[in-house]
Coordinates of C-alpha atoms in Angstrom, one line a residue:
X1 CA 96.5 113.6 118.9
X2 CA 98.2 110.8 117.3
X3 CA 101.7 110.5 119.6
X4 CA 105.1 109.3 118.8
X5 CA 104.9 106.7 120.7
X6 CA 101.7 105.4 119.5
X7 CA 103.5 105.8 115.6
X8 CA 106.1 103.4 117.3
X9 CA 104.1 100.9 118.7
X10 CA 102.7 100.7 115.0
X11 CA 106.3 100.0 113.6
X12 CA 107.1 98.1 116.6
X13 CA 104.3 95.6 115.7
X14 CA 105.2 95.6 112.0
X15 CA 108.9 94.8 112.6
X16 CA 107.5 91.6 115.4
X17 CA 105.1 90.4 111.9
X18 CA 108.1 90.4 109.6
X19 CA 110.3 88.4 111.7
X20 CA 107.4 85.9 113.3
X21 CA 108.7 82.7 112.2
X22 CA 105.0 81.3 111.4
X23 CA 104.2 83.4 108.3
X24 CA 107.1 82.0 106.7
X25 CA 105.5 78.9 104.7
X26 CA 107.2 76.6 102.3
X27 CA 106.6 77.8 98.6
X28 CA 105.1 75.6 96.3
X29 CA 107.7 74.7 93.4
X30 CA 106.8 77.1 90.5
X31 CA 104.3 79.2 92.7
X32 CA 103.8 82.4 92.5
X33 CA 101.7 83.6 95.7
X34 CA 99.4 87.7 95.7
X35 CA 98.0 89.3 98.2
X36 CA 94.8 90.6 97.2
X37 CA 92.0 93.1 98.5
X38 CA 88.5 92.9 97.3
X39 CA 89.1 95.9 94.9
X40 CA 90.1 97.1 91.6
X41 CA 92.0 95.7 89.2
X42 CA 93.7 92.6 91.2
X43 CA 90.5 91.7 92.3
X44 CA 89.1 91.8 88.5
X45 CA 92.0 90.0 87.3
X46 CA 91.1 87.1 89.7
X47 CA 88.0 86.7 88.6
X48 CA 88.9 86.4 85.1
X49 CA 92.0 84.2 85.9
X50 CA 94.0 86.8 83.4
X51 CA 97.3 86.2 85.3
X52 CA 96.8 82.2 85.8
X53 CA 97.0 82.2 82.1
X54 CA 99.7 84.5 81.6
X55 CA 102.4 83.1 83.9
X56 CA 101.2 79.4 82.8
X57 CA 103.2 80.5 79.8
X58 CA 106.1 80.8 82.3
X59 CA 105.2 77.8 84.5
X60 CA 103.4 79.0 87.4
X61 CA 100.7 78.7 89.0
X62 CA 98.9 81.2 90.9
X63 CA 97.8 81.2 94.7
X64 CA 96.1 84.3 96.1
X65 CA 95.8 85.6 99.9
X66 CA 93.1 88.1 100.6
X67 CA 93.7 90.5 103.2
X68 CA 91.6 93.5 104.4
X69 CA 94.0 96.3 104.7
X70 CA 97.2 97.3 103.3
X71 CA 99.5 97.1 106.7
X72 CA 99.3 93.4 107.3
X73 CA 99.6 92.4 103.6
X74 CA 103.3 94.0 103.3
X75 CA 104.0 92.6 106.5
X76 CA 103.3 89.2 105.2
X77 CA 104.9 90.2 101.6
X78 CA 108.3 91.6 103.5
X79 CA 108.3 88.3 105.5
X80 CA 108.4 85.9 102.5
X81 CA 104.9 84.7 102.8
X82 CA 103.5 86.8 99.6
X83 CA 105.2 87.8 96.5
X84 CA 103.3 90.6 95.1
X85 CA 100.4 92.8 96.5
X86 CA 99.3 96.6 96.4
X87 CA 98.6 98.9 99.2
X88 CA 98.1 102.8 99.3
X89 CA 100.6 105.5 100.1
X90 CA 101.3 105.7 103.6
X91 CA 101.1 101.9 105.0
X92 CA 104.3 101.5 103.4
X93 CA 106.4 104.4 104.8
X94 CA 106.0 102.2 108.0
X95 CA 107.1 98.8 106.4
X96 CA 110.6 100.3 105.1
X97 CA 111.3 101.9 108.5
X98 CA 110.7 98.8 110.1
X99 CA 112.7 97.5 107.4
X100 CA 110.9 95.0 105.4
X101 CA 112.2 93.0 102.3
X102 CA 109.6 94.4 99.7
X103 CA 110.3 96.6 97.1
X104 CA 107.6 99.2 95.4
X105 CA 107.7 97.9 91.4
X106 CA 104.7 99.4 90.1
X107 CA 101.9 102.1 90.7
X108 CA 97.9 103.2 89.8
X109 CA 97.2 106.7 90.2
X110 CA 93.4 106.7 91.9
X111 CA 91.3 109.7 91.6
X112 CA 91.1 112.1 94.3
X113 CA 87.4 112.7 94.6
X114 CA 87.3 108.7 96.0
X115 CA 88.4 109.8 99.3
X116 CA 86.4 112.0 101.7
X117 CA 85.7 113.8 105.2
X118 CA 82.0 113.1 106.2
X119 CA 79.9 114.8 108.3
X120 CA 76.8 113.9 109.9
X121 CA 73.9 115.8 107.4
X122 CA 72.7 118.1 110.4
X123 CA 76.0 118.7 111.5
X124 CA 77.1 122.3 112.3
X125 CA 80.4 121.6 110.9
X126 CA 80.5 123.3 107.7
X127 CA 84.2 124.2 106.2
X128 CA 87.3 122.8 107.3
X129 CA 88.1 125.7 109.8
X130 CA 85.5 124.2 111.7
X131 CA 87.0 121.0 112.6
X132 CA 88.8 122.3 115.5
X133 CA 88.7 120.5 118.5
X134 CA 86.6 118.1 116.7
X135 CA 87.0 114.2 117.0
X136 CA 87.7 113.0 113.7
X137 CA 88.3 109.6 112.8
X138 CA 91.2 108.0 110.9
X139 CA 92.8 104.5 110.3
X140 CA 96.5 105.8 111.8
X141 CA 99.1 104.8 109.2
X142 CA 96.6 104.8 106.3
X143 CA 96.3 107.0 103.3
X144 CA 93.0 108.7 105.3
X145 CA 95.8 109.9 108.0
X146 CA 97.7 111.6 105.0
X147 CA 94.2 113.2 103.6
X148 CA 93.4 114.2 107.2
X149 CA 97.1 115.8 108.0
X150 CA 96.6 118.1 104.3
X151 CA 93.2 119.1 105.1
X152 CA 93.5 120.0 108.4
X153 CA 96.6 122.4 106.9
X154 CA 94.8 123.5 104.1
X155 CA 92.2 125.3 107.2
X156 CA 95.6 126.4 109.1
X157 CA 95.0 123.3 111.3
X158 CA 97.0 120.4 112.6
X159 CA 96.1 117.0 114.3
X160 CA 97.1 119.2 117.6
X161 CA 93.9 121.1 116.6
X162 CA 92.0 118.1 116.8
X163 CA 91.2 115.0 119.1
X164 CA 92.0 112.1 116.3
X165 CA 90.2 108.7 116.6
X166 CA 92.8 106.1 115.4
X167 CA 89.9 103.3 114.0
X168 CA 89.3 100.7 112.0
X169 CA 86.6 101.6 108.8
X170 CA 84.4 99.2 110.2
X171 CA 84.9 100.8 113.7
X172 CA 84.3 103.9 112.4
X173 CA 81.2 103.3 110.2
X174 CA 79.7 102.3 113.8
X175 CA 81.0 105.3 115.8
X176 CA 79.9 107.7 112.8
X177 CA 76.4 106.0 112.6
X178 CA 75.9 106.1 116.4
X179 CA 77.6 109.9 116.6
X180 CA 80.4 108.8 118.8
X181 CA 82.6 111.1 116.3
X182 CA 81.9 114.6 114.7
X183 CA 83.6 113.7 110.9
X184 CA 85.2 110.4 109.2
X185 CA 88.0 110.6 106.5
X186 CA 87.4 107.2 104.4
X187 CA 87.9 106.2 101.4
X188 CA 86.2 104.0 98.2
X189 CA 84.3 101.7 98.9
X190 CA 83.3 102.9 102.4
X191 CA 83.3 106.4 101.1
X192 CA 80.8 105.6 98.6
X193 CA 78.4 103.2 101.0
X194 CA 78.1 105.9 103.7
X195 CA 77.6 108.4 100.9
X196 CA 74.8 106.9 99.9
X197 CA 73.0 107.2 103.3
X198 CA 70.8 110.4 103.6
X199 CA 71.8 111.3 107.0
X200 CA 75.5 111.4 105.7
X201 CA 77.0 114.9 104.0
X202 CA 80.3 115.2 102.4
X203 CA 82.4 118.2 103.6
X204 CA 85.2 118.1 100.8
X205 CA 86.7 115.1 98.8
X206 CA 90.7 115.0 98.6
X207 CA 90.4 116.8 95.3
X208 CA 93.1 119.8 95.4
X209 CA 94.1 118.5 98.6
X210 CA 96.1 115.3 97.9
X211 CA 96.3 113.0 95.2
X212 CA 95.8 109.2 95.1
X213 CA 98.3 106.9 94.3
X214 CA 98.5 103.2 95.5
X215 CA 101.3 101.2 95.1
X216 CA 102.0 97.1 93.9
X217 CA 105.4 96.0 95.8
X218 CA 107.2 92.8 95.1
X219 CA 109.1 90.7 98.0
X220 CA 112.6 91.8 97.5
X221 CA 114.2 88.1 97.1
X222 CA 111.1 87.1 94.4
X223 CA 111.7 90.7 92.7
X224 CA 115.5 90.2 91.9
X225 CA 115.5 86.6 91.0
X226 CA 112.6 86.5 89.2
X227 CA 111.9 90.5 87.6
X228 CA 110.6 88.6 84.3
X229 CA 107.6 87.5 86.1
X230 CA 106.9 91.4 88.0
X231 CA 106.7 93.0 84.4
X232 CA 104.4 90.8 83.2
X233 CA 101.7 90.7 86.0
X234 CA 102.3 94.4 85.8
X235 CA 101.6 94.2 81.8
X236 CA 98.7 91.9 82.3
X237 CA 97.0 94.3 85.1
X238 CA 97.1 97.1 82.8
X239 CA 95.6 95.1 80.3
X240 CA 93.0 94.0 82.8
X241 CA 92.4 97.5 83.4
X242 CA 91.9 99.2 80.0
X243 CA 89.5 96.5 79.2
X244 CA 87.3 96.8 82.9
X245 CA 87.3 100.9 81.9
X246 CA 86.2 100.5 78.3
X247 CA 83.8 97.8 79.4
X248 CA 81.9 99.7 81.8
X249 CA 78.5 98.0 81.9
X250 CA 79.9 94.9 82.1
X251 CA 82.9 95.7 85.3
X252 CA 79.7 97.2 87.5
X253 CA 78.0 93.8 87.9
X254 CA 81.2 92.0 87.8
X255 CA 83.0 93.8 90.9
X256 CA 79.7 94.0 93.3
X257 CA 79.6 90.2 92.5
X258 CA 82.9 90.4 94.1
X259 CA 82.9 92.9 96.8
X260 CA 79.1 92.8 98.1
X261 CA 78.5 96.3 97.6
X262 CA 75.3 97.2 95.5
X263 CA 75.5 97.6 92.1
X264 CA 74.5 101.4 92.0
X265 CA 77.5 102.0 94.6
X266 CA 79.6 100.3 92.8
X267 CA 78.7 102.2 89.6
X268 CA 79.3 105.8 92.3
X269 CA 82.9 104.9 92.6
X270 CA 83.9 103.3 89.2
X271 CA 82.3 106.7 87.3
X272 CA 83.8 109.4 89.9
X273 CA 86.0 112.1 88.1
X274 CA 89.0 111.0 86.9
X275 CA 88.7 107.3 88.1
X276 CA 90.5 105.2 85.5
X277 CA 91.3 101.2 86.2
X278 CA 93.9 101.5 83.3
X279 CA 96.2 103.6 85.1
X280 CA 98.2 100.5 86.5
X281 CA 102.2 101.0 84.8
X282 CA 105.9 100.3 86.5
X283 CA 107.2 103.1 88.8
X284 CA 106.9 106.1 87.1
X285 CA 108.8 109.5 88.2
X286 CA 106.0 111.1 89.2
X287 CA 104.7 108.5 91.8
X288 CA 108.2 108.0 93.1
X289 CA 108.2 111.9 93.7
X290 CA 104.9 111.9 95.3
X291 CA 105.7 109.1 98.0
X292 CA 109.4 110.9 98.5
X293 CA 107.5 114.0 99.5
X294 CA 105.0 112.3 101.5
X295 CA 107.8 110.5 103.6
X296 CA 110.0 113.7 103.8
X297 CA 106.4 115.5 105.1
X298 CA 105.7 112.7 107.6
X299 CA 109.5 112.1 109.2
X300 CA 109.0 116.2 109.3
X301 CA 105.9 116.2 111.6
X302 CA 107.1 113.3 113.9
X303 CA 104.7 110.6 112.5
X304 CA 108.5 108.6 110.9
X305 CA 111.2 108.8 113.7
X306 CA 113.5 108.5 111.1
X307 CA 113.9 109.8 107.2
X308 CA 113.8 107.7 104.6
X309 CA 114.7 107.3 100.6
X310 CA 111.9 105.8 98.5
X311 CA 114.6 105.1 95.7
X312 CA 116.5 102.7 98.0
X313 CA 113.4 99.9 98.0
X314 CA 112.3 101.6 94.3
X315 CA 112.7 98.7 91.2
X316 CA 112.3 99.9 87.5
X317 CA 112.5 96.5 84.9
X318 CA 115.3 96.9 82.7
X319 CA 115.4 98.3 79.0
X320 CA 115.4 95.2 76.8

């Protein structure tokens, strides 16, 4: 199982990255400076240079940072070495605990059915239930370790039920290729490349389980002397958005360029049910009610040492 103290060696190490002196470099006058995965909308908008043109109007220029994951980019965004940059559900439960300067100002609600628990095809695991005393493989701290926690309850199950593999997607890929582990939990786009092996079967997606919603966070000094600039980058992304979904054929091609990953793949995860690149907007209710209850859930089973209140590092733009 995944310990207490292994959940504070994870904030541990996130509070040493927000204070490290060396990620704190001098901004550029008139800068404004993402973080970026190579994914959905940002990743779209880069390539078209839609926010390079909208904040010229402003001034600024744009300088992006690509990271691989969602923990070290708010780690680099709560130290003052980022302004802006999204991340799923869970990584950023550990950044307030550890008490980073970011603040969540806007959200995309994903679809559910881009997340999974594989199984190897020939496997005899076939429900849920079955997953006892099973080693199951998870990135600890991501939004996988939420699916994983709700599934395993949805069978009766927790993670005291199983023997949880804290790794890496990469790491897991190998160990699932190889059978050093009986069932992943990953999501788009590693959900949809190991899909698309043969030898791989899907045991349930997150549908009806839990829903998807990643956050965009602002650095909390940026977010309150500048809030002009969040709204519109948040404006232009949902722009970016509507026209990537109603432009289908066009986004496939486009966003393998980007990512690597085949074209048909690509196409797997940008037509699964409900997926919807236009559903980028400010902080809505809903998702601020979502990532409350998630927080309360996780302080509750041990994974938090401490409780926390999404509303206290929640920004809203103000009625004009």
């Amino acid at each position: 199982m995944i310990t207490r103290r292994q959940t504070l060696a994870l904030i541990g190490a996130t509070a040493a990255a927000l204070s490290a002196p060396n990620i704190r470099p001098a901004r550029a006058a008139n800068e404004f400076r993402i973080g970026w995965q190579k994914n959905g909308v940002l990743a779209l908008a880069k390539r078209t240079g839609a926010l390079e043109k909208r904040l010229g109007e402003r001034g600024l220029t744009v300088s992006w940072a690509e990271f691989t994951s969602g923990p070290p980019l708010l780690e680099a965004l709560g130290a003052g070495s980022l302004d802006f940059g999204p991340t799923g559900d869970v990584p950023p439960l550990f950044a307030q605990t550890a008490g980073a300067n970011l603040l969540y100002v806007g959200s995309y609600k994903g679809t559910a059915s881009g997340s999974a628990i594989l199984v190897p095809r020939d496997s005899p695991i076939a429900a849920l239930a079955d997953l006892k005393g099973k080693k199951i493989a998870f990135k600890r701290g991501s939004s996988a370790h939420n699916f994983t926690v709700k599934a395993l309850r949805k069978a009766g199950l927790t993670t005291d039920d199983i023997e949880a593999a804290d790794l890496a997607p990469p790491d897991a890929a190998a160990a699932f290729k190889t059978g050093g582990i009986d069932a992943w939990t990953i999501w788009d786009p590693y959900f949809a490349v190991a899909e698309a092996d043969p030898q791989t079967r899907v045991l349930t997606t997150a549908e009806g389980i839990v829903d998807s919603w990643s956050f965009f966070f602002g650095n909390g000094d940026f977010t309150a002397a500048q809030p002009e600039v969040i709204t519109d980058v948040l404006d232009e992304l949902a722009k970016v958005g509507a026209w990537a979904q109603a432009n289908l054929e066009e986004t496939v091609p486009a966003l393998s360029e980007i990512t690597g990953i085949p074209v048909e793949v690509t196409r797997t995860i940008l037509t699964r049910k409900g997926a919807d690149l236009s559903k980028v907007a400010t902080l809505s209710d809903d998702a601020l009610t979502y990532q409350q209850a998630l927080a309360d859930e996780f302080h509750g089973l041990g994974i938090l040492p401490k409780a926390l209140t999404i509303a206290d590092v929640a920004w809203r733009p103000k009625a004009s």
